[in-house]
Tab-separated table of C-alpha atoms in Angstrom:
chain	number	residue	atom	x	y	z
X	1	MET	CA	-15.244	1.679	3.594
X	2	ALA	CA	-14.080	-1.828	3.572
X	3	GLY	CA	-14.785	-4.058	6.463
X	4	VAL	CA	-12.223	-3.848	9.167
X	5	LEU	CA	-11.120	-6.161	11.911
X	6	LEU	CA	-11.452	-7.524	15.782
X	7	VAL	CA	-9.804	-8.946	17.723
X	8	THR	CA	-10.611	-9.116	16.196
X	9	ALA	CA	-12.913	-8.242	13.567
X	10	ALA	CA	-15.530	-5.618	14.338
X	11	MET	CA	-15.552	-6.639	17.971
X	12	VAL	CA	-17.760	-4.549	20.102
X	13	THR	CA	-21.287	-3.119	20.520
X	14	VAL	CA	-19.357	-2.214	23.524
X	15	ALA	CA	-19.199	-5.877	24.184
X	16	SER	CA	-18.624	-7.603	20.732
X	17	PHE	CA	-15.825	-6.582	18.538
X	18	ALA	CA	-17.817	-7.320	15.427
X	19	GLN	CA	-19.614	-4.032	15.901
X	20	THR	CA	-16.934	-1.646	17.068
X	21	VAL	CA	-15.413	-1.541	13.590
X	22	PRO	CA	-17.376	-0.171	10.654
X	23	VAL	CA	-18.166	-3.522	8.869
X	24	PRO	CA	-20.632	-3.710	6.129
X	25	LYS	CA	-24.201	-4.384	7.405
X	26	PRO	CA	-25.902	-6.228	4.324
X	27	ALA	CA	-26.679	-9.806	4.812
X	28	PRO	CA	-23.607	-11.965	4.074
X	29	LYS	CA	-23.331	-13.437	0.612
X	30	GLY	CA	-23.406	-17.179	0.029
X	31	ARG	CA	-19.939	-18.473	0.841
X	32	GLU	CA	-18.102	-21.540	0.029
X	33	GLY	CA	-15.793	-23.491	2.297
X	34	GLY	CA	-12.754	-21.228	2.100
X	35	GLY	CA	-9.143	-22.498	2.166
X	36	SER	CA	-8.150	-25.976	3.096
X	37	GLY	CA	-5.525	-25.237	5.630
X	38	GLY	CA	-3.677	-22.630	7.669
X	39	PRO	CA	-0.275	-20.864	7.007
X	40	ALA	CA	2.833	-22.908	6.543
X	41	VAL	CA	5.544	-23.177	9.165
X	42	THR	CA	6.493	-19.953	10.815
X	43	GLY	CA	9.977	-18.596	9.800
X	44	ALA	CA	9.850	-18.279	5.979
X	45	THR	CA	7.933	-15.418	4.433
X	46	GLN	CA	4.502	-16.828	3.538
X	47	THR	CA	1.880	-15.691	1.042
X	48	PRO	CA	-1.474	-14.541	2.447
X	49	PRO	CA	-3.611	-17.582	3.505
X	50	ASN	CA	-7.094	-18.069	2.245
X	51	PRO	CA	-9.203	-17.791	5.427
X	52	VAL	CA	-11.425	-20.677	6.266
X	53	ILE	CA	-14.971	-19.200	6.471
X	54	PRO	CA	-17.263	-20.981	8.936
X	55	ASP	CA	-20.566	-22.154	7.693
X	56	PRO	CA	-22.944	-19.234	8.628
X	57	ARG	CA	-25.758	-21.766	9.242
X	58	ARG	CA	-23.702	-23.615	11.868
X	59	ASN	CA	-25.312	-24.079	15.313
X	60	VAL	CA	-22.936	-24.375	18.264
X	61	PRO	CA	-24.785	-25.803	21.286
X	62	SER	CA	-24.114	-24.308	24.612
X	63	SER	CA	-22.188	-26.603	26.858
X	64	ILE	CA	-20.468	-26.686	30.298
X	65	PHE	CA	-17.153	-27.876	31.386
X	66	GLN	CA	-18.248	-31.088	32.847
X	67	THR	CA	-19.588	-32.214	29.432
X	68	PHE	CA	-16.173	-32.081	27.749
X	69	ASP	CA	-14.163	-35.391	27.434
X	70	ALA	CA	-10.650	-35.786	28.364
X	71	ASN	CA	-9.293	-35.164	24.856
X	72	GLN	CA	-11.263	-31.916	24.590
X	73	LYS	CA	-9.924	-30.703	27.937
X	74	ALA	CA	-6.378	-31.641	26.941
X	75	GLN	CA	-6.736	-29.677	23.690
X	76	ALA	CA	-8.087	-26.644	25.471
X	77	ALA	CA	-5.225	-26.946	27.976
X	78	LYS	CA	-2.698	-26.905	25.165
X	79	VAL	CA	-4.282	-23.868	23.584
X	80	SER	CA	-4.207	-22.111	27.049
X	81	ALA	CA	-0.537	-22.933	27.507
X	82	TYR	CA	0.283	-21.625	24.064
X	83	LEU	CA	-1.597	-18.388	24.568
X	84	SER	CA	0.002	-17.927	28.045
X	85	SER	CA	3.551	-18.625	26.698
X	86	LEU	CA	3.280	-15.715	24.287
X	87	SER	CA	4.609	-12.251	25.357
X	88	THR	CA	4.792	-10.678	21.943
X	89	LEU	CA	3.482	-11.650	18.556
X	90	VAL	CA	3.900	-9.858	15.197
X	91	GLY	CA	2.618	-10.933	11.786
X	92	ASN	CA	0.310	-10.169	8.911
X	93	PHE	CA	-3.365	-10.646	8.601
X	94	VAL	CA	-6.184	-11.212	6.093
X	95	GLN	CA	-9.662	-10.092	7.181
X	96	VAL	CA	-12.953	-11.317	5.580
X	97	GLY	CA	-15.919	-9.129	6.444
X	98	PRO	CA	-19.598	-10.257	6.651
X	99	ASP	CA	-20.083	-9.320	2.927
X	100	GLY	CA	-17.155	-11.356	1.855
X	101	SER	CA	-14.878	-8.341	1.323
X	102	LYS	CA	-11.179	-8.870	2.022
X	103	THR	CA	-8.659	-6.537	3.776
X	104	GLN	CA	-4.990	-6.995	4.718
X	105	GLY	CA	-2.471	-5.524	7.037
X	106	ASP	CA	-0.003	-6.005	9.862
X	107	PHE	CA	-0.560	-6.588	13.614
X	108	TYR	CA	1.481	-6.201	16.679
X	109	ILE	CA	0.711	-7.704	20.074
X	110	GLN	CA	2.527	-6.858	23.340
X	111	LYS	CA	1.020	-8.721	26.384
X	112	PRO	CA	-0.672	-7.937	28.542
X	113	GLY	CA	-3.354	-5.849	26.842
X	114	LYS	CA	-1.556	-4.144	24.054
X	115	VAL	CA	-2.245	-4.541	20.296
X	116	ARG	CA	-2.022	-2.508	17.114
X	117	PHE	CA	-3.634	-3.481	13.818
X	118	GLU	CA	-2.683	-1.466	10.811
X	119	TYR	CA	-4.799	-1.955	7.542
X	120	ASN	CA	-3.222	-1.628	4.122
X	121	ALA	CA	-4.289	1.149	1.817
X	122	PRO	CA	-6.852	2.226	0.718
X	123	SER	CA	-8.272	1.515	4.195
X	124	PRO	CA	-7.608	4.357	6.673
X	125	ILE	CA	-8.197	2.209	9.763
X	126	ASP	CA	-5.869	1.528	12.726
X	127	ILE	CA	-6.959	-0.415	15.783
X	128	VAL	CA	-4.848	0.236	18.984
X	129	ALA	CA	-5.231	-1.012	22.525
X	130	ASP	CA	-3.046	0.325	25.287
X	131	GLY	CA	-3.853	-2.108	28.042
X	132	SER	CA	-7.062	-0.577	29.187
X	133	SER	CA	-8.692	1.117	26.183
X	134	LEU	CA	-9.140	0.109	22.530
X	135	VAL	CA	-9.648	2.587	19.795
X	136	VAL	CA	-10.760	2.202	16.262
X	137	ARG	CA	-9.019	5.068	14.345
X	138	ASP	CA	-9.802	6.621	10.994
X	139	ARG	CA	-6.515	8.298	9.826
X	140	LYS	CA	-8.292	9.988	6.867
X	141	LEU	CA	-11.048	11.755	9.054
X	142	ALA	CA	-8.606	12.083	12.079
X	143	THR	CA	-11.360	10.560	14.441
X	144	GLN	CA	-11.522	7.539	16.671
X	145	ASP	CA	-14.049	5.457	18.689
X	146	VAL	CA	-12.898	4.481	22.206
X	147	TYR	CA	-14.057	1.280	23.934
X	148	PRO	CA	-13.045	-0.464	27.232
X	149	LEU	CA	-10.679	-3.340	26.320
X	150	SER	CA	-12.291	-5.396	29.165
X	151	GLN	CA	-15.553	-5.494	27.037
X	152	THR	CA	-14.048	-6.893	23.753
X	153	PRO	CA	-13.369	-10.513	23.012
X	154	LEU	CA	-9.796	-9.282	21.973
X	155	ARG	CA	-8.883	-9.336	25.629
X	156	PHE	CA	-8.687	-13.224	25.635
X	157	LEU	CA	-5.914	-12.999	23.162
X	158	LEU	CA	-4.205	-10.302	25.118
X	159	SER	CA	-4.333	-11.726	28.556
X	160	ASP	CA	-0.953	-12.266	30.325
X	161	ARG	CA	-2.047	-15.898	31.370
X	162	ILE	CA	-5.232	-17.541	30.573
X	163	ASP	CA	-7.030	-20.876	31.378
X	164	LEU	CA	-9.734	-21.023	28.796
X	165	MET	CA	-11.848	-23.528	30.621
X	166	LYS	CA	-11.800	-21.509	33.763
X	167	ASP	CA	-11.630	-17.869	32.597
X	168	THR	CA	-14.021	-18.040	29.640
X	169	ASN	CA	-17.325	-19.654	28.671
X	170	VAL	CA	-16.018	-22.360	26.333
X	171	VAL	CA	-18.962	-23.909	24.435
X	172	ASN	CA	-17.204	-26.198	21.921
X	173	VAL	CA	-13.762	-27.779	21.515
X	174	SER	CA	-12.961	-29.759	18.322
X	175	ALA	CA	-10.019	-31.055	16.432
X	176	ASP	CA	-9.151	-32.566	13.069
X	177	ASP	CA	-5.995	-33.060	10.976
X	178	VAL	CA	-5.611	-29.287	10.216
X	179	PHE	CA	-7.068	-27.291	13.143
X	180	VAL	CA	-7.852	-27.354	16.808
X	181	SER	CA	-10.796	-25.003	17.291
X	182	VAL	CA	-12.185	-23.439	20.532
X	183	THR	CA	-15.512	-21.560	20.624
X	184	ILE	CA	-16.095	-19.050	23.379
X	185	GLU	CA	-19.564	-17.564	23.979
X	186	GLU	CA	-20.501	-14.238	25.687
X	187	LYS	CA	-23.971	-13.317	26.687
X	188	GLN	CA	-24.668	-9.618	27.278
X	189	ALA	CA	-28.030	-8.578	28.727
X	190	LEU	CA	-28.438	-5.519	26.509
X	191	VAL	CA	-26.860	-6.580	23.220
X	192	GLY	CA	-27.331	-10.353	22.988
X	193	THR	CA	-24.891	-13.286	22.482
X	194	SER	CA	-21.622	-12.995	20.614
X	195	ARG	CA	-19.080	-15.747	19.901
X	196	LEU	CA	-15.294	-15.976	19.356
X	197	LEU	CA	-13.999	-19.028	17.378
X	198	LEU	CA	-10.162	-19.501	17.782
X	199	MET	CA	-8.420	-21.842	15.426
X	200	PHE	CA	-4.892	-23.163	15.947
X	201	GLY	CA	-2.764	-25.489	13.733
X	202	ALA	CA	-3.134	-29.148	14.612
X	203	LYS	CA	0.460	-29.847	13.858
X	204	ASP	CA	2.327	-26.700	15.144
X	205	GLY	CA	-0.195	-25.499	17.776
X	206	GLN	CA	0.142	-21.943	16.575
X	207	LEU	CA	-2.734	-19.355	16.167
X	208	LYS	CA	-4.042	-19.484	12.553
X	209	GLN	CA	-7.199	-17.483	12.591
X	210	TRP	CA	-10.368	-16.343	14.561
X	211	THR	CA	-13.804	-15.458	13.785
X	212	VAL	CA	-16.104	-13.100	15.672
X	213	THR	CA	-19.856	-13.565	15.394
X	214	ASP	CA	-21.753	-10.507	16.571
X	215	PRO	CA	-25.178	-10.736	18.231
X	216	GLN	CA	-26.943	-10.286	14.815
X	217	GLY	CA	-25.095	-13.358	13.480
X	218	TYR	CA	-22.599	-11.615	11.210
X	219	ASP	CA	-19.132	-13.177	10.933
X	220	THR	CA	-15.807	-11.372	10.645
X	221	THR	CA	-12.778	-13.748	10.125
X	222	ILE	CA	-9.065	-12.816	10.545
X	223	ALA	CA	-6.418	-15.212	9.383
X	224	VAL	CA	-2.790	-14.486	10.565
X	225	TYR	CA	0.424	-15.441	9.091
X	226	ASN	CA	4.220	-14.788	8.961
X	227	LEU	CA	4.071	-14.927	12.902
X	228	ASP	CA	7.129	-13.941	14.874
X	229	SER	CA	7.142	-14.100	18.638
X	230	SER	CA	10.815	-12.920	19.218
X	231	LYS	CA	10.531	-9.345	18.155
X	232	LYS	CA	11.001	-6.488	20.688
X	233	LEU	CA	8.293	-3.827	20.093
X	234	ASP	CA	8.396	-0.102	20.763
X	235	PRO	CA	5.985	0.723	23.494
X	236	GLY	CA	5.115	3.942	21.739
X	237	MET	CA	3.182	2.079	19.082
X	238	PHE	CA	0.575	1.223	21.529
X	239	LYS	CA	-0.050	4.804	22.776
X	240	ILE	CA	-3.520	6.121	22.125
X	241	ASP	CA	-3.287	9.659	20.541
X	242	PHE	CA	-6.062	11.812	21.889
X	243	THR	CA	-4.350	14.958	20.556
X	244	ASN	CA	-4.464	14.417	16.877
X	245	TYR	CA	-7.442	12.086	16.929
X	246	GLY	CA	-10.763	13.310	18.393
X	247	PRO	CA	-13.904	11.372	19.126
X	248	ALA	CA	-15.933	10.287	16.151
X	249	PRO	CA	-18.799	12.551	15.405
X	250	GLY	CA	-22.227	11.672	16.747
């Protein structure tokens, strides 16, 4: 089965999304730098972007709020304001798994706490969060794994309002002509350290992609495009179906 999302991207070992979804386990292939920029201006229909794949050898030093300069704090504040301003967000995504495989699909966000990722065929996977739980569903097998939403990095994107510097453990803020990037680190006593790298357009301030790094160091990257924050969504699409989909075997 092709590698599937996250946020966010295989995002949990019950704590990191990059392991909740059945992503491939072999060591990542050697990867080049990826695309040179994010999606174009929101509004017109866009072609799928080429996700920017982070260097797997990168080393992000741990940091504390007091070490960030005024510009980094200002960038983080802008990102926080943007995320807090969203109530709904709809679009398409391209996911790159740890082995370099690509999958595509559509996503729907209704804050707080609700999201739906639908993968294009031949992938049978849907990911649904109803505000408290997140499920990774296999339509072909009619099974699903259930996780607490509070234990996945996806919750940062789904929070009603968020101040990244106060509400998360931000370890790096950087900006260039293309992206503003914020890295959040989570340490779990039993499973280790995972990271969430959020990237926003330097010009339009909009979400472009995120990368989840699981405790084993595997990256799953999701680039988003054709974003629309004005659509009204059917609450039923975020309902978790426990009747037709049972727990995964094992």
